[in-house]
Amino acid sequence: MDLLKEGLLNGQARHAPHQVVVTHVWGHCPRCKHRIDVLQTHHPGSAPEQDPLFGDEQQVPETKEMFVLTVACVCPAGLHPGAPEAGGCGTSFRIKVPFMNRSGS
């Protein structure tokens, strides 16, 4: 299921100064359907070689048009049995979002 195409999730990436990428993902969690609104800053070289949430799967590199990131649900704590105490339903997922500006702009 492609949540972006179905309009359940929205996302975008923007190039910022100093090779920083800023991403914004909003919409509904694919697991619990609560609202997600996550703004993240990605610094060059800060991505781990291995994503602990996805085992041995390597990080997918960004392209000129798309950026791949991991998003975790952060709905309020206590809403779901077995969920982390800090909040969220316990799901994390990868999403590929389009760049909305050109590199270096």
PDB file of C-alpha atoms in Angstrom:
ATOM      1  CA  MET A   1       0.000   0.000   0.000  1.00  0.00           C
ATOM      2  CA  ASP A   2       1.389   3.413  -0.964  1.00  0.00           C
ATOM      3  CA  LEU A   3       0.132   5.777   1.733  1.00  0.00           C
ATOM      4  CA  LEU A   4       1.430   8.839  -0.111  1.00  0.00           C
ATOM      5  CA  LYS A   5      -0.500   8.004  -3.274  1.00  0.00           C
ATOM      6  CA  GLU A   6      -3.648   7.260  -1.280  1.00  0.00           C
ATOM      7  CA  GLY A   7      -3.418  10.625   0.510  1.00  0.00           C
ATOM      8  CA  LEU A   8      -3.155   9.090   4.001  1.00  0.00           C
ATOM      9  CA  LEU A   9       0.355  10.479   4.461  1.00  0.00           C
ATOM     10  CA  ASN A  10       2.078  13.515   3.022  1.00  0.00           C
ATOM     11  CA  GLY A  11       5.755  14.271   3.007  1.00  0.00           C
ATOM     12  CA  GLN A  12       8.400  16.515   1.578  1.00  0.00           C
ATOM     13  CA  ALA A  13      12.106  17.149   1.850  1.00  0.00           C
ATOM     14  CA  ARG A  14      13.943  20.424   1.419  1.00  0.00           C
ATOM     15  CA  HIS A  15      17.608  21.177   0.979  1.00  0.00           C
ATOM     16  CA  ALA A  16      18.884  23.636   3.565  1.00  0.00           C
ATOM     17  CA  PRO A  17      22.272  25.353   3.908  1.00  0.00           C
ATOM     18  CA  HIS A  18      25.374  23.318   4.800  1.00  0.00           C
ATOM     19  CA  GLN A  19      24.120  20.122   3.082  1.00  0.00           C
ATOM     20  CA  VAL A  20      21.354  19.719   5.665  1.00  0.00           C
ATOM     21  CA  VAL A  21      18.050  18.155   4.588  1.00  0.00           C
ATOM     22  CA  VAL A  22      14.824  19.018   6.412  1.00  0.00           C
ATOM     23  CA  THR A  23      11.882  16.616   6.096  1.00  0.00           C
ATOM     24  CA  HIS A  24       8.241  16.976   7.060  1.00  0.00           C
ATOM     25  CA  VAL A  25       5.827  14.023   7.202  1.00  0.00           C
ATOM     26  CA  TRP A  26       2.171  14.471   8.173  1.00  0.00           C
ATOM     27  CA  GLY A  27      -1.061  12.536   7.930  1.00  0.00           C
ATOM     28  CA  HIS A  28      -2.171   9.309   9.649  1.00  0.00           C
ATOM     29  CA  CYS A  29      -0.106   6.538  11.201  1.00  0.00           C
ATOM     30  CA  PRO A  30      -0.401   3.413   9.024  1.00  0.00           C
ATOM     31  CA  ARG A  31      -0.845   1.258  12.154  1.00  0.00           C
ATOM     32  CA  CYS A  32      -3.080   3.139  14.603  1.00  0.00           C
ATOM     33  CA  LYS A  33      -4.419   5.927  12.327  1.00  0.00           C
ATOM     34  CA  HIS A  34      -3.592   8.700  14.820  1.00  0.00           C
ATOM     35  CA  ARG A  35      -2.258  11.965  13.384  1.00  0.00           C
ATOM     36  CA  ILE A  36       1.438  12.211  12.581  1.00  0.00           C
ATOM     37  CA  ASP A  37       3.266  15.513  12.146  1.00  0.00           C
ATOM     38  CA  VAL A  38       7.021  14.966  12.199  1.00  0.00           C
ATOM     39  CA  LEU A  39       9.623  17.573  11.259  1.00  0.00           C
ATOM     40  CA  GLN A  40      13.197  16.228  11.152  1.00  0.00           C
ATOM     41  CA  THR A  41      16.622  17.683  10.341  1.00  0.00           C
ATOM     42  CA  HIS A  42      19.165  15.353   8.714  1.00  0.00           C
ATOM     43  CA  HIS A  43      22.839  16.359   8.895  1.00  0.00           C
ATOM     44  CA  PRO A  44      25.348  14.989   6.369  1.00  0.00           C
ATOM     45  CA  GLY A  45      27.056  11.844   7.620  1.00  0.00           C
ATOM     46  CA  SER A  46      24.629  11.406  10.532  1.00  0.00           C
ATOM     47  CA  ALA A  47      22.777   8.414   9.038  1.00  0.00           C
ATOM     48  CA  PRO A  48      23.913   5.129  10.580  1.00  0.00           C
ATOM     49  CA  GLU A  49      25.434   2.452   8.361  1.00  0.00           C
ATOM     50  CA  GLN A  50      22.743   0.076   9.599  1.00  0.00           C
ATOM     51  CA  ASP A  51      19.221   0.987  10.653  1.00  0.00           C
ATOM     52  CA  PRO A  52      18.530  -0.797  13.986  1.00  0.00           C
ATOM     53  CA  LEU A  53      14.783  -0.717  13.332  1.00  0.00           C
ATOM     54  CA  PHE A  54      15.173  -2.734  10.150  1.00  0.00           C
ATOM     55  CA  GLY A  55      17.957  -5.198  11.008  1.00  0.00           C
ATOM     56  CA  ASP A  56      20.632  -5.633   8.371  1.00  0.00           C
ATOM     57  CA  GLU A  57      18.883  -3.540   5.737  1.00  0.00           C
ATOM     58  CA  GLN A  58      21.188  -0.705   4.723  1.00  0.00           C
ATOM     59  CA  GLN A  59      20.063   2.906   4.624  1.00  0.00           C
ATOM     60  CA  VAL A  60      18.690   3.766   1.202  1.00  0.00           C
ATOM     61  CA  PRO A  61      20.644   6.735  -0.176  1.00  0.00           C
ATOM     62  CA  GLU A  62      18.850   9.886  -1.219  1.00  0.00           C
ATOM     63  CA  THR A  63      18.465  10.652  -4.907  1.00  0.00           C
ATOM     64  CA  LYS A  64      18.156  14.026  -6.583  1.00  0.00           C
ATOM     65  CA  GLU A  65      14.359  13.748  -6.466  1.00  0.00           C
ATOM     66  CA  MET A  66      13.572  11.681  -3.338  1.00  0.00           C
ATOM     67  CA  PHE A  67      14.759  11.273   0.257  1.00  0.00           C
ATOM     68  CA  VAL A  68      14.180   8.113   2.307  1.00  0.00           C
ATOM     69  CA  LEU A  69      13.673   8.419   6.059  1.00  0.00           C
ATOM     70  CA  THR A  70      12.372   6.458   9.024  1.00  0.00           C
ATOM     71  CA  VAL A  71       9.352   7.846  10.878  1.00  0.00           C
ATOM     72  CA  ALA A  72       7.982   6.651  14.231  1.00  0.00           C
ATOM     73  CA  CYS A  73       4.444   7.164  15.486  1.00  0.00           C
ATOM     74  CA  VAL A  74       4.416   9.544  18.439  1.00  0.00           C
ATOM     75  CA  CYS A  75       0.759   9.574  19.478  1.00  0.00           C
ATOM     76  CA  PRO A  76       0.173  10.193  23.214  1.00  0.00           C
ATOM     77  CA  ALA A  77       1.408   7.635  25.735  1.00  0.00           C
ATOM     78  CA  GLY A  78      -1.058   5.129  27.181  1.00  0.00           C
ATOM     79  CA  LEU A  79      -3.357   4.856  24.155  1.00  0.00           C
ATOM     80  CA  HIS A  80      -2.208   1.400  23.028  1.00  0.00           C
ATOM     81  CA  PRO A  81      -1.547  -1.783  25.058  1.00  0.00           C
ATOM     82  CA  GLY A  82       2.137  -2.725  24.885  1.00  0.00           C
ATOM     83  CA  ALA A  83       3.155   0.628  23.415  1.00  0.00           C
ATOM     84  CA  PRO A  84       6.342   2.402  24.539  1.00  0.00           C
ATOM     85  CA  GLU A  85       5.977   4.427  27.754  1.00  0.00           C
ATOM     86  CA  ALA A  86       7.217   7.553  25.979  1.00  0.00           C
ATOM     87  CA  GLY A  87       4.283   7.433  23.574  1.00  0.00           C
ATOM     88  CA  GLY A  88       3.491   6.189  20.116  1.00  0.00           C
ATOM     89  CA  CYS A  89       1.835   2.950  19.098  1.00  0.00           C
ATOM     90  CA  GLY A  90       5.189   1.230  18.678  1.00  0.00           C
ATOM     91  CA  THR A  91       5.433   1.360  14.894  1.00  0.00           C
ATOM     92  CA  SER A  92       8.201   2.783  12.768  1.00  0.00           C
ATOM     93  CA  PHE A  93       8.191   2.828   8.999  1.00  0.00           C
ATOM     94  CA  ARG A  94      10.195   4.014   6.037  1.00  0.00           C
ATOM     95  CA  ILE A  95       8.854   6.593   3.657  1.00  0.00           C
ATOM     96  CA  LYS A  96      10.284   8.100   0.476  1.00  0.00           C
ATOM     97  CA  VAL A  97       9.444  11.802   0.138  1.00  0.00           C
ATOM     98  CA  PRO A  98      10.068  14.173  -2.777  1.00  0.00           C
ATOM     99  CA  PHE A  99      12.436  17.124  -2.632  1.00  0.00           C
ATOM    100  CA  MET A 100      10.614  20.424  -2.996  1.00  0.00           C
ATOM    101  CA  ASN A 101      13.688  22.465  -3.956  1.00  0.00           C
ATOM    102  CA  ARG A 102      16.979  21.891  -5.721  1.00  0.00           C
ATOM    103  CA  SER A 103      20.246  21.062  -3.992  1.00  0.00           C
ATOM    104  CA  GLY A 104      21.976  24.141  -2.664  1.00  0.00           C
ATOM    105  CA  SER A 105      18.957  26.413  -3.045  1.00  0.00           C
TER     106      SER A 105
END
